[in-house]
Structures are given as C-alpha cells and as structure tokens.
PDB file of N, CA and C in Angstrom:
ATOM      1  N   MET D  15      52.596 -41.160  31.714  1.00 66.00           N
ATOM      2  CA  MET D  15      52.438 -40.242  30.626  1.00 66.00           C
ATOM      3  C   MET D  15      52.889 -40.912  29.326  1.00 66.00           C
ATOM      4  N   THR D  16      51.968 -40.857  28.350  1.00 79.00           N
ATOM      5  CA  THR D  16      52.185 -41.505  27.148  1.00 79.00           C
ATOM      6  C   THR D  16      52.099 -40.518  25.919  1.00 79.00           C
ATOM      7  N   ILE D  17      52.914 -40.680  24.949  1.00 85.00           N
ATOM      8  CA  ILE D  17      52.970 -39.840  23.817  1.00 85.00           C
ATOM      9  C   ILE D  17      52.067 -40.503  22.748  1.00 85.00           C
ATOM     10  N   GLU D  18      51.068 -39.691  22.267  1.00 89.00           N
ATOM     11  CA  GLU D  18      50.136 -40.189  21.358  1.00 89.00           C
ATOM     12  C   GLU D  18      50.252 -39.328  20.106  1.00 89.00           C
ATOM     13  N   ILE D  19      50.143 -39.870  18.888  1.00 91.00           N
ATOM     14  CA  ILE D  19      50.264 -39.201  17.646  1.00 91.00           C
ATOM     15  C   ILE D  19      49.001 -39.173  16.914  1.00 91.00           C
ATOM     16  N   TYR D  20      48.524 -38.105  16.506  1.00 93.00           N
ATOM     17  CA  TYR D  20      47.240 -37.893  15.781  1.00 93.00           C
ATOM     18  C   TYR D  20      47.525 -37.331  14.420  1.00 93.00           C
ATOM     19  N   GLU D  21      46.625 -37.731  13.517  1.00 93.00           N
ATOM     20  CA  GLU D  21      46.669 -37.034  12.135  1.00 93.00           C
ATOM     21  C   GLU D  21      45.373 -36.423  11.910  1.00 93.00           C
ATOM     22  N   ALA D  22      45.329 -35.142  11.760  1.00 94.00           N
ATOM     23  CA  ALA D  22      44.196 -34.304  11.698  1.00 94.00           C
ATOM     24  C   ALA D  22      44.023 -33.720  10.254  1.00 94.00           C
ATOM     25  N   THR D  23      42.794 -33.554   9.845  1.00 93.00           N
ATOM     26  CA  THR D  23      42.452 -32.919   8.553  1.00 93.00           C
ATOM     27  C   THR D  23      41.720 -31.614   8.898  1.00 93.00           C
ATOM     28  N   LEU D  24      42.171 -30.472   8.448  1.00 93.00           N
ATOM     29  CA  LEU D  24      41.540 -29.237   8.636  1.00 93.00           C
ATOM     30  C   LEU D  24      41.032 -28.723   7.260  1.00 93.00           C
ATOM     31  N   LYS D  25      39.949 -27.893   7.450  1.00 91.00           N
ATOM     32  CA  LYS D  25      39.398 -27.326   6.308  1.00 91.00           C
ATOM     33  C   LYS D  25      39.528 -25.785   6.358  1.00 91.00           C
ATOM     34  N   HIS D  26      40.417 -25.242   5.548  1.00 82.00           N
ATOM     35  CA  HIS D  26      40.652 -23.712   5.502  1.00 82.00           C
ATOM     36  C   HIS D  26      39.873 -23.167   4.343  1.00 82.00           C
ATOM     37  N   ASP D  27      39.903 -21.910   4.161  1.00 83.00           N
ATOM     38  CA  ASP D  27      39.276 -21.199   3.040  1.00 83.00           C
ATOM     39  C   ASP D  27      39.898 -21.604   1.763  1.00 83.00           C
ATOM     40  N   THR D  28      41.193 -21.881   1.696  1.00 83.00           N
ATOM     41  CA  THR D  28      41.987 -22.209   0.502  1.00 83.00           C
ATOM     42  C   THR D  28      41.907 -23.770   0.201  1.00 83.00           C
ATOM     43  N   GLY D  29      41.341 -24.550   1.141  1.00 88.00           N
ATOM     44  CA  GLY D  29      41.381 -25.981   0.887  1.00 88.00           C
ATOM     45  C   GLY D  29      41.610 -26.786   2.150  1.00 88.00           C
ATOM     46  N   THR D  30      41.999 -28.075   2.012  1.00 90.00           N
ATOM     47  CA  THR D  30      42.231 -28.810   3.261  1.00 90.00           C
ATOM     48  C   THR D  30      43.716 -28.967   3.405  1.00 90.00           C
ATOM     49  N   THR D  31      44.085 -29.183   4.774  1.00 89.00           N
ATOM     50  CA  THR D  31      45.449 -29.356   5.232  1.00 89.00           C
ATOM     51  C   THR D  31      45.453 -30.592   6.124  1.00 89.00           C
ATOM     52  N   MET D  32      46.444 -31.365   5.932  1.00 91.00           N
ATOM     53  CA  MET D  32      46.705 -32.473   6.999  1.00 91.00           C
ATOM     54  C   MET D  32      47.857 -32.109   7.952  1.00 91.00           C
ATOM     55  N   LEU D  33      47.627 -32.386   9.157  1.00 90.00           N
ATOM     56  CA  LEU D  33      48.501 -32.093  10.269  1.00 90.00           C
ATOM     57  C   LEU D  33      48.784 -33.337  11.034  1.00 90.00           C
ATOM     58  N   ARG D  34      50.008 -33.474  11.554  1.00 91.00           N
ATOM     59  CA  ARG D  34      50.426 -34.610  12.432  1.00 91.00           C
ATOM     60  C   ARG D  34      50.749 -33.910  13.762  1.00 91.00           C
ATOM     61  N   VAL D  35      50.051 -34.311  14.769  1.00 92.00           N
ATOM     62  CA  VAL D  35      50.145 -33.669  16.107  1.00 92.00           C
ATOM     63  C   VAL D  35      50.573 -34.751  17.045  1.00 92.00           C
ATOM     64  N   ILE D  36      51.661 -34.384  17.820  1.00 90.00           N
ATOM     65  CA  ILE D  36      52.181 -35.176  18.898  1.00 90.00           C
ATOM     66  C   ILE D  36      51.588 -34.615  20.281  1.00 90.00           C
ATOM     67  N   SER D  37      50.837 -35.363  20.970  1.00 90.00           N
ATOM     68  CA  SER D  37      50.172 -35.012  22.159  1.00 90.00           C
ATOM     69  C   SER D  37      50.523 -35.780  23.326  1.00 90.00           C
ATOM     70  N   LEU D  38      50.542 -35.177  24.482  1.00 89.00           N
ATOM     71  CA  LEU D  38      50.765 -35.774  25.724  1.00 89.00           C
ATOM     72  C   LEU D  38      49.490 -35.873  26.517  1.00 89.00           C
ATOM     73  N   SER D  39      48.471 -35.172  26.071  1.00 89.00           N
ATOM     74  CA  SER D  39      47.227 -35.075  26.873  1.00 89.00           C
ATOM     75  C   SER D  39      45.974 -35.639  26.031  1.00 89.00           C
ATOM     76  N   GLY D  40      46.268 -36.540  25.142  1.00 90.00           N
ATOM     77  CA  GLY D  40      45.236 -37.236  24.466  1.00 90.00           C
ATOM     78  C   GLY D  40      44.656 -36.410  23.345  1.00 90.00           C
ATOM     79  N   LYS D  41      43.427 -36.910  22.846  1.00 92.00           N
ATOM     80  CA  LYS D  41      42.768 -36.354  21.697  1.00 92.00           C
ATOM     81  C   LYS D  41      42.326 -34.948  21.960  1.00 92.00           C
ATOM     82  N   GLN D  42      41.741 -34.625  23.156  1.00 94.00           N
ATOM     83  CA  GLN D  42      41.250 -33.272  23.491  1.00 94.00           C
ATOM     84  C   GLN D  42      42.494 -32.312  23.457  1.00 94.00           C
ATOM     85  N   GLY D  43      43.717 -32.781  23.974  1.00 92.00           N
ATOM     86  CA  GLY D  43      44.827 -31.889  23.988  1.00 92.00           C
ATOM     87  C   GLY D  43      45.377 -31.642  22.528  1.00 92.00           C
ATOM     88  N   ALA D  44      45.267 -32.622  21.798  1.00 93.00           N
ATOM     89  CA  ALA D  44      45.653 -32.417  20.339  1.00 93.00           C
ATOM     90  C   ALA D  44      44.755 -31.405  19.644  1.00 93.00           C
ATOM     91  N   ILE D  45      43.372 -31.439  19.830  1.00 94.00           N
ATOM     92  CA  ILE D  45      42.464 -30.555  19.350  1.00 94.00           C
ATOM     93  C   ILE D  45      42.858 -29.096  19.776  1.00 94.00           C
ATOM     94  N   GLN D  46      43.162 -28.990  21.110  1.00 94.00           N
ATOM     95  CA  GLN D  46      43.515 -27.725  21.660  1.00 94.00           C
ATOM     96  C   GLN D  46      44.678 -27.141  21.029  1.00 94.00           C
ATOM     97  N   GLN D  47      45.677 -28.011  20.848  1.00 93.00           N
ATOM     98  CA  GLN D  47      46.901 -27.462  20.167  1.00 93.00           C
ATOM     99  C   GLN D  47      46.674 -26.993  18.737  1.00 93.00           C
ATOM    100  N   ILE D  48      45.869 -27.757  18.060  1.00 93.00           N
ATOM    101  CA  ILE D  48      45.513 -27.325  16.634  1.00 93.00           C
ATOM    102  C   ILE D  48      44.811 -26.009  16.605  1.00 93.00           C
ATOM    103  N   THR D  49      43.808 -25.876  17.460  1.00 93.00           N
ATOM    104  CA  THR D  49      43.050 -24.613  17.449  1.00 93.00           C
ATOM    105  C   THR D  49      43.914 -23.487  17.889  1.00 93.00           C
ATOM    106  N   THR D  50      44.825 -23.707  18.838  1.00 93.00           N
ATOM    107  CA  THR D  50      45.815 -22.599  19.291  1.00 93.00           C
ATOM    108  C   THR D  50      46.726 -22.197  18.277  1.00 93.00           C
ATOM    109  N   VAL D  51      47.411 -23.185  17.665  1.00 91.00           N
ATOM    110  CA  VAL D  51      48.498 -22.959  16.763  1.00 91.00           C
ATOM    111  C   VAL D  51      48.026 -22.401  15.340  1.00 91.00           C
ATOM    112  N   GLU D  52      46.920 -22.996  14.888  1.00 89.00           N
ATOM    113  CA  GLU D  52      46.316 -22.657  13.694  1.00 89.00           C
ATOM    114  C   GLU D  52      45.453 -21.396  13.679  1.00 89.00           C
ATOM    115  N   GLY D  53      44.997 -21.137  14.941  1.00 89.00           N
ATOM    116  CA  GLY D  53      43.967 -19.966  15.116  1.00 89.00           C
ATOM    117  C   GLY D  53      42.662 -20.269  14.428  1.00 89.00           C
ATOM    118  N   CYS D  54      42.231 -21.415  14.477  1.00 89.00           N
ATOM    119  CA  CYS D  54      40.975 -21.838  13.855  1.00 89.00           C
ATOM    120  C   CYS D  54      39.987 -22.406  14.860  1.00 89.00           C
ATOM    121  N   PRO D  55      38.692 -22.335  14.594  1.00 92.00           N
ATOM    122  CA  PRO D  55      37.748 -22.904  15.489  1.00 92.00           C
ATOM    123  C   PRO D  55      37.836 -24.458  15.455  1.00 92.00           C
ATOM    124  N   GLU D  56      37.203 -25.042  16.465  1.00 92.00           N
ATOM    125  CA  GLU D  56      37.185 -26.491  16.524  1.00 92.00           C
ATOM    126  C   GLU D  56      36.418 -27.066  15.346  1.00 92.00           C
ATOM    127  N   CYS D  57      35.361 -26.377  14.797  1.00 93.00           N
ATOM    128  CA  CYS D  57      34.536 -26.986  13.699  1.00 93.00           C
ATOM    129  C   CYS D  57      35.383 -27.047  12.421  1.00 93.00           C
ATOM    130  N   ALA D  58      36.591 -26.452  12.363  1.00 93.00           N
ATOM    131  CA  ALA D  58      37.425 -26.463  11.199  1.00 93.00           C
ATOM    132  C   ALA D  58      38.194 -27.796  11.026  1.00 93.00           C
ATOM    133  N   ILE D  59      38.144 -28.611  12.210  1.00 94.00           N
ATOM    134  CA  ILE D  59      38.718 -29.861  12.143  1.00 94.00           C
ATOM    135  C   ILE D  59      37.781 -30.854  11.586  1.00 94.00           C
ATOM    136  N   VAL D  60      38.001 -31.357  10.451  1.00 94.00           N
ATOM    137  CA  VAL D  60      37.067 -32.298   9.775  1.00 94.00           C
ATOM    138  C   VAL D  60      37.273 -33.684  10.362  1.00 94.00           C
ATOM    139  N   ASP D  61      38.451 -34.124  10.621  1.00 93.00           N
ATOM    140  CA  ASP D  61      38.792 -35.443  11.040  1.00 93.00           C
ATOM    141  C   ASP D  61      39.983 -35.542  11.765  1.00 93.00           C
ATOM    142  N   ILE D  62      40.019 -36.351  12.862  1.00 94.00           N
ATOM    143  CA  ILE D  62      41.233 -36.496  13.717  1.00 94.00           C
ATOM    144  C   ILE D  62      41.323 -38.053  14.029  1.00 94.00           C
ATOM    145  N   VAL D  63      42.461 -38.614  13.734  1.00 92.00           N
ATOM    146  CA  VAL D  63      42.595 -40.114  13.935  1.00 92.00           C
ATOM    147  C   VAL D  63      43.883 -40.334  14.667  1.00 92.00           C
ATOM    148  N   GLU D  64      43.927 -41.190  15.591  1.00 91.00           N
ATOM    149  CA  GLU D  64      45.129 -41.558  16.262  1.00 91.00           C
ATOM    150  C   GLU D  64      45.887 -42.601  15.464  1.00 91.00           C
ATOM    151  N   ILE D  65      47.210 -42.398  15.387  1.00 87.00           N
ATOM    152  CA  ILE D  65      48.120 -43.287  14.614  1.00 87.00           C
ATOM    153  C   ILE D  65      48.738 -44.207  15.656  1.00 87.00           C
ATOM    154  N   PHE D  66      48.466 -45.396  15.386  1.00 77.00           N
ATOM    155  CA  PHE D  66      49.103 -46.412  16.391  1.00 77.00           C
ATOM    156  C   PHE D  66      50.376 -46.996  15.829  1.00 77.00           C
ATOM    157  N   ASN D  67      51.207 -47.610  16.795  1.00 61.00           N
ATOM    158  CA  ASN D  67      52.370 -48.143  16.410  1.00 61.00           C
ATOM    159  C   ASN D  67      52.188 -49.247  15.447  1.00 61.00           C
ATOM    160  N   ASP D  68      51.177 -49.984  15.606  1.00 52.00           N
ATOM    161  CA  ASP D  68      50.938 -51.202  14.704  1.00 52.00           C
ATOM    162  C   ASP D  68      50.721 -50.676  13.306  1.00 52.00           C
ATOM    163  N   THR D  69      49.987 -49.546  13.107  1.00 47.00           N
ATOM    164  CA  THR D  69      49.747 -48.985  11.810  1.00 47.00           C
ATOM    165  C   THR D  69      50.981 -48.633  11.089  1.00 47.00           C
ATOM    166  N   ARG D  70      51.919 -48.061  11.882  1.00 50.00           N
ATOM    167  CA  ARG D  70      53.181 -47.486  11.291  1.00 50.00           C
ATOM    168  C   ARG D  70      54.004 -48.702  10.883  1.00 50.00           C
ATOM    169  N   GLN D  71      54.025 -49.781  11.638  1.00 49.00           N
ATOM    170  CA  GLN D  71      54.850 -50.970  11.405  1.00 49.00           C
ATOM    171  C   GLN D  71      54.275 -51.731  10.206  1.00 49.00           C
ATOM    172  N   GLN D  72      52.953 -51.730   9.958  1.00 49.00           N
ATOM    173  CA  GLN D  72      52.415 -52.401   8.824  1.00 49.00           C
ATOM    174  C   GLN D  72      52.862 -51.876   7.499  1.00 49.00           C
ATOM    175  N   ASP D  73      53.107 -50.468   7.521  1.00 56.00           N
ATOM    176  CA  ASP D  73      53.644 -49.795   6.303  1.00 56.00           C
ATOM    177  C   ASP D  73      55.018 -50.258   5.847  1.00 56.00           C
ATOM    178  N   MET D  74      55.759 -50.819   6.783  1.00 57.00           N
ATOM    179  CA  MET D  74      57.138 -51.338   6.447  1.00 57.00           C
ATOM    180  C   MET D  74      57.015 -52.777   6.031  1.00 57.00           C
ATOM    181  N   LYS D  75      56.981 -53.106   4.739  1.00 66.00           N
ATOM    182  CA  LYS D  75      56.702 -54.437   4.312  1.00 66.00           C
ATOM    183  C   LYS D  75      58.099 -55.103   3.785  1.00 66.00           C
ATOM    184  N   ALA D  76      59.186 -54.269   3.801  1.00 64.00           N
ATOM    185  CA  ALA D  76      60.481 -54.671   3.241  1.00 64.00           C
ATOM    186  C   ALA D  76      61.052 -55.675   4.120  1.00 64.00           C
ATOM    187  N   LYS D  77      61.848 -56.588   3.536  1.00 69.00           N
ATOM    188  CA  LYS D  77      62.573 -57.510   4.397  1.00 69.00           C
ATOM    189  C   LYS D  77      64.087 -57.269   4.322  1.00 69.00           C
ATOM    190  N   THR D  78      64.543 -56.412   3.527  1.00 73.00           N
ATOM    191  CA  THR D  78      66.049 -56.015   3.450  1.00 73.00           C
ATOM    192  C   THR D  78      66.002 -54.522   3.433  1.00 73.00           C
ATOM    193  N   ILE D  79      67.210 -54.066   3.704  1.00 74.00           N
ATOM    194  CA  ILE D  79      67.494 -52.538   3.695  1.00 74.00           C
ATOM    195  C   ILE D  79      67.257 -51.975   2.339  1.00 74.00           C
ATOM    196  N   GLU D  80      67.632 -52.655   1.285  1.00 78.00           N
ATOM    197  CA  GLU D  80      67.475 -52.108   0.009  1.00 78.00           C
ATOM    198  C   GLU D  80      65.925 -51.918  -0.396  1.00 78.00           C
ATOM    199  N   GLU D  81      65.297 -52.996  -0.085  1.00 76.00           N
ATOM    200  CA  GLU D  81      63.796 -52.858  -0.312  1.00 76.00           C
ATOM    201  C   GLU D  81      63.185 -51.798   0.461  1.00 76.00           C
ATOM    202  N   ALA D  82      63.656 -51.536   1.700  1.00 72.00           N
ATOM    203  CA  ALA D  82      63.038 -50.473   2.472  1.00 72.00           C
ATOM    204  C   ALA D  82      63.503 -49.018   1.889  1.00 72.00           C
ATOM    205  N   LYS D  83      64.693 -48.993   1.366  1.00 74.00           N
ATOM    206  CA  LYS D  83      65.000 -47.688   0.654  1.00 74.00           C
ATOM    207  C   LYS D  83      64.179 -47.475  -0.517  1.00 74.00           C
ATOM    208  N   GLU D  84      63.917 -48.470  -1.287  1.00 76.00           N
ATOM    209  CA  GLU D  84      63.151 -48.304  -2.541  1.00 76.00           C
ATOM    210  C   GLU D  84      61.704 -47.959  -2.207  1.00 76.00           C
ATOM    211  N   LEU D  85      61.165 -48.619  -1.138  1.00 71.00           N
ATOM    212  CA  LEU D  85      59.821 -48.285  -0.712  1.00 71.00           C
ATOM    213  C   LEU D  85      59.664 -46.850  -0.189  1.00 71.00           C
ATOM    214  N   ALA D  86      60.725 -46.453   0.618  1.00 71.00           N
ATOM    215  CA  ALA D  86      60.758 -45.097   1.249  1.00 71.00           C
ATOM    216  C   ALA D  86      60.846 -44.057   0.059  1.00 71.00           C
ATOM    217  N   LYS D  87      61.657 -44.304  -0.959  1.00 70.00           N
ATOM    218  CA  LYS D  87      61.718 -43.401  -2.017  1.00 70.00           C
ATOM    219  C   LYS D  87      60.449 -43.215  -2.808  1.00 70.00           C
ATOM    220  N   GLY D  88      59.842 -44.306  -3.103  1.00 65.00           N
ATOM    221  CA  GLY D  88      58.444 -44.294  -3.648  1.00 65.00           C
ATOM    222  C   GLY D  88      57.444 -43.488  -2.869  1.00 65.00           C
ATOM    223  N   LYS D  89      57.460 -43.654  -1.529  1.00 58.00           N
ATOM    224  CA  LYS D  89      56.561 -43.014  -0.647  1.00 58.00           C
ATOM    225  C   LYS D  89      56.721 -41.553  -0.558  1.00 58.00           C
ATOM    226  N   SER D  90      58.096 -41.211  -0.590  1.00 54.00           N
ATOM    227  CA  SER D  90      58.465 -39.782  -0.486  1.00 54.00           C
ATOM    228  C   SER D  90      58.015 -39.071  -1.683  1.00 54.00           C
ATOM    229  N   LEU D  91      58.149 -39.677  -2.801  1.00 50.00           N
ATOM    230  CA  LEU D  91      57.706 -39.036  -4.160  1.00 50.00           C
ATOM    231  C   LEU D  91      56.188 -38.770  -4.159  1.00 50.00           C
ATOM    232  N   LYS D  92      55.358 -39.855  -3.564  1.00 50.00           N
ATOM    233  CA  LYS D  92      53.975 -39.702  -3.479  1.00 50.00           C
ATOM    234  C   LYS D  92      53.516 -38.556  -2.573  1.00 50.00           C
ATOM    235  N   LYS D  93      54.335 -38.424  -1.418  1.00 49.00           N
ATOM    236  CA  LYS D  93      53.900 -37.538  -0.442  1.00 49.00           C
ATOM    237  C   LYS D  93      54.428 -36.112  -0.684  1.00 49.00           C
ATOM    238  N   SER D  94      55.343 -35.888  -1.716  1.00 44.00           N
ATOM    239  CA  SER D  94      55.733 -34.590  -2.038  1.00 44.00           C
ATOM    240  C   SER D  94      54.658 -33.761  -2.526  1.00 44.00           C
ATOM    241  N   THR D  95      53.631 -34.334  -3.053  1.00 43.00           N
ATOM    242  CA  THR D  95      52.493 -33.499  -3.670  1.00 43.00           C
ATOM    243  C   THR D  95      51.463 -33.109  -2.535  1.00 43.00           C
ATOM    244  N   ARG D  96      51.566 -33.669  -1.344  1.00 45.00           N
ATOM    245  CA  ARG D  96      50.561 -33.372  -0.254  1.00 45.00           C
ATOM    246  C   ARG D  96      51.319 -32.489   0.675  1.00 45.00           C
ATOM    247  N   THR D  97      50.547 -31.555   1.383  1.00 44.00           N
ATOM    248  CA  THR D  97      51.118 -30.681   2.276  1.00 44.00           C
ATOM    249  C   THR D  97      50.840 -31.321   3.665  1.00 44.00           C
ATOM    250  N   LYS D  98      52.040 -31.446   4.380  1.00 47.00           N
ATOM    251  CA  LYS D  98      51.797 -31.942   5.715  1.00 47.00           C
ATOM    252  C   LYS D  98      52.604 -31.014   6.688  1.00 47.00           C
ATOM    253  N   GLN D  99      52.043 -30.729   7.766  1.00 46.00           N
ATOM    254  CA  GLN D  99      52.620 -29.841   8.789  1.00 46.00           C
ATOM    255  C   GLN D  99      52.750 -30.647  10.015  1.00 46.00           C
ATOM    256  N   TYR D 100      53.750 -30.413  10.805  1.00 48.00           N
ATOM    257  CA  TYR D 100      54.027 -31.062  12.041  1.00 48.00           C
ATOM    258  C   TYR D 100      54.007 -30.083  13.249  1.00 48.00           C
ATOM    259  N   ILE D 101      53.251 -30.502  14.131  1.00 48.00           N
ATOM    260  CA  ILE D 101      52.990 -29.603  15.337  1.00 48.00           C
ATOM    261  C   ILE D 101      53.537 -30.344  16.553  1.00 48.00           C
ATOM    262  N   LEU D 102      54.438 -29.686  17.232  1.00 47.00           N
ATOM    263  CA  LEU D 102      54.940 -30.437  18.432  1.00 47.00           C
ATOM    264  C   LEU D 102      54.092 -30.116  19.515  1.00 47.00           C
ATOM    265  N   SER D 103      54.179 -30.798  20.633  1.00 49.00           N
ATOM    266  CA  SER D 103      53.341 -30.541  21.878  1.00 49.00           C
ATOM    267  C   SER D 103      53.694 -29.144  22.291  1.00 49.00           C
ATOM    268  N   THR D 104      52.626 -28.511  22.887  1.00 49.00           N
ATOM    269  CA  THR D 104      52.851 -27.164  23.348  1.00 49.00           C
ATOM    270  C   THR D 104      53.896 -27.047  24.383  1.00 49.00           C
ATOM    271  N   ALA D 105      53.927 -28.064  25.224  1.00 46.00           N
ATOM    272  CA  ALA D 105      54.971 -28.101  26.347  1.00 46.00           C
ATOM    273  C   ALA D 105      56.324 -28.097  25.716  1.00 46.00           C
ATOM    274  N   ILE D 106      56.524 -28.829  24.672  1.00 50.00           N
ATOM    275  CA  ILE D 106      57.875 -29.044  24.021  1.00 50.00           C
ATOM    276  C   ILE D 106      58.257 -27.754  23.317  1.00 50.00           C
ATOM    277  N   VAL D 107      57.249 -27.090  22.606  1.00 50.00           N
ATOM    278  CA  VAL D 107      57.505 -25.714  21.970  1.00 50.00           C
ATOM    279  C   VAL D 107      57.973 -24.745  22.921  1.00 50.00           C
ATOM    280  N   GLN D 108      57.121 -24.711  24.060  1.00 50.00           N
ATOM    281  CA  GLN D 108      57.459 -23.668  25.041  1.00 50.00           C
ATOM    282  C   GLN D 108      58.869 -23.938  25.666  1.00 50.00           C
ATOM    283  N   SER D 109      59.158 -25.189  25.931  1.00 51.00           N
ATOM    284  CA  SER D 109      60.536 -25.359  26.433  1.00 51.00           C
ATOM    285  C   SER D 109      61.677 -25.035  25.521  1.00 51.00           C
ATOM    286  N   ILE D 110      61.437 -25.157  24.157  1.00 54.00           N
ATOM    287  CA  ILE D 110      62.446 -24.886  23.224  1.00 54.00           C
ATOM    288  C   ILE D 110      62.604 -23.279  23.104  1.00 54.00           C
ATOM    289  N   SER D 111      61.493 -22.632  23.122  1.00 50.00           N
ATOM    290  CA  SER D 111      61.622 -21.073  22.925  1.00 50.00           C
ATOM    291  C   SER D 111      62.087 -20.398  24.178  1.00 50.00           C
ATOM    292  N   THR D 112      62.090 -21.073  25.413  1.00 50.00           N
ATOM    293  CA  THR D 112      62.552 -20.344  26.475  1.00 50.00           C
ATOM    294  C   THR D 112      63.949 -20.751  26.861  1.00 50.00           C
TER     295      THR D 112
END
C-alpha cells in the first residue's frame, strides 16, 4: 500500500479551487474522494496531477537552514493569496471521527 499525493484543480460557480488529496487507492480513489467531499460531479475536476517526491525535493534549493527559512518565507507569502484545501484519505477521516 503506497500513499500517493495528488493536486487537483476544480471549477466551481465562483471560480477555481486547488486541492491537495492524499490517496491510498490511486488516481481514481482521489477523484472519488473529491467528488464525495466537495459534492461535485467528476466533470468539475479540470486537472489532477500526481506530486512525486522528486518534484517536492527539487523545490528545496537551499544549502543551509537560513537559506531554507528565507525561501520558505518567500513561498508562504506567495501562497497566501491562493486558496488551497487539504483532503485526507476517506479512511483516515473516518477513523478520526469514530
């Protein structure tokens, strides 16, 4: 069983929303989680892309802790204007609520 992370773009009546989905059952499981939680049809998902570990590691270009803090601060300021929501795996959410 592998944990896969997907980033999806949804189109709503009010605009677009980006979601990060953690799935244990692949791309189709991530799509099912989104449609269930958001209550939207599958056609509302404009794009869904798997985020690989290599991609996340390439974002970290700092060689020292100080550089990493500065880069992280800059990125957090850029991302504060975008809306991101995080959806946990349905199994994890169910285990937390019970």
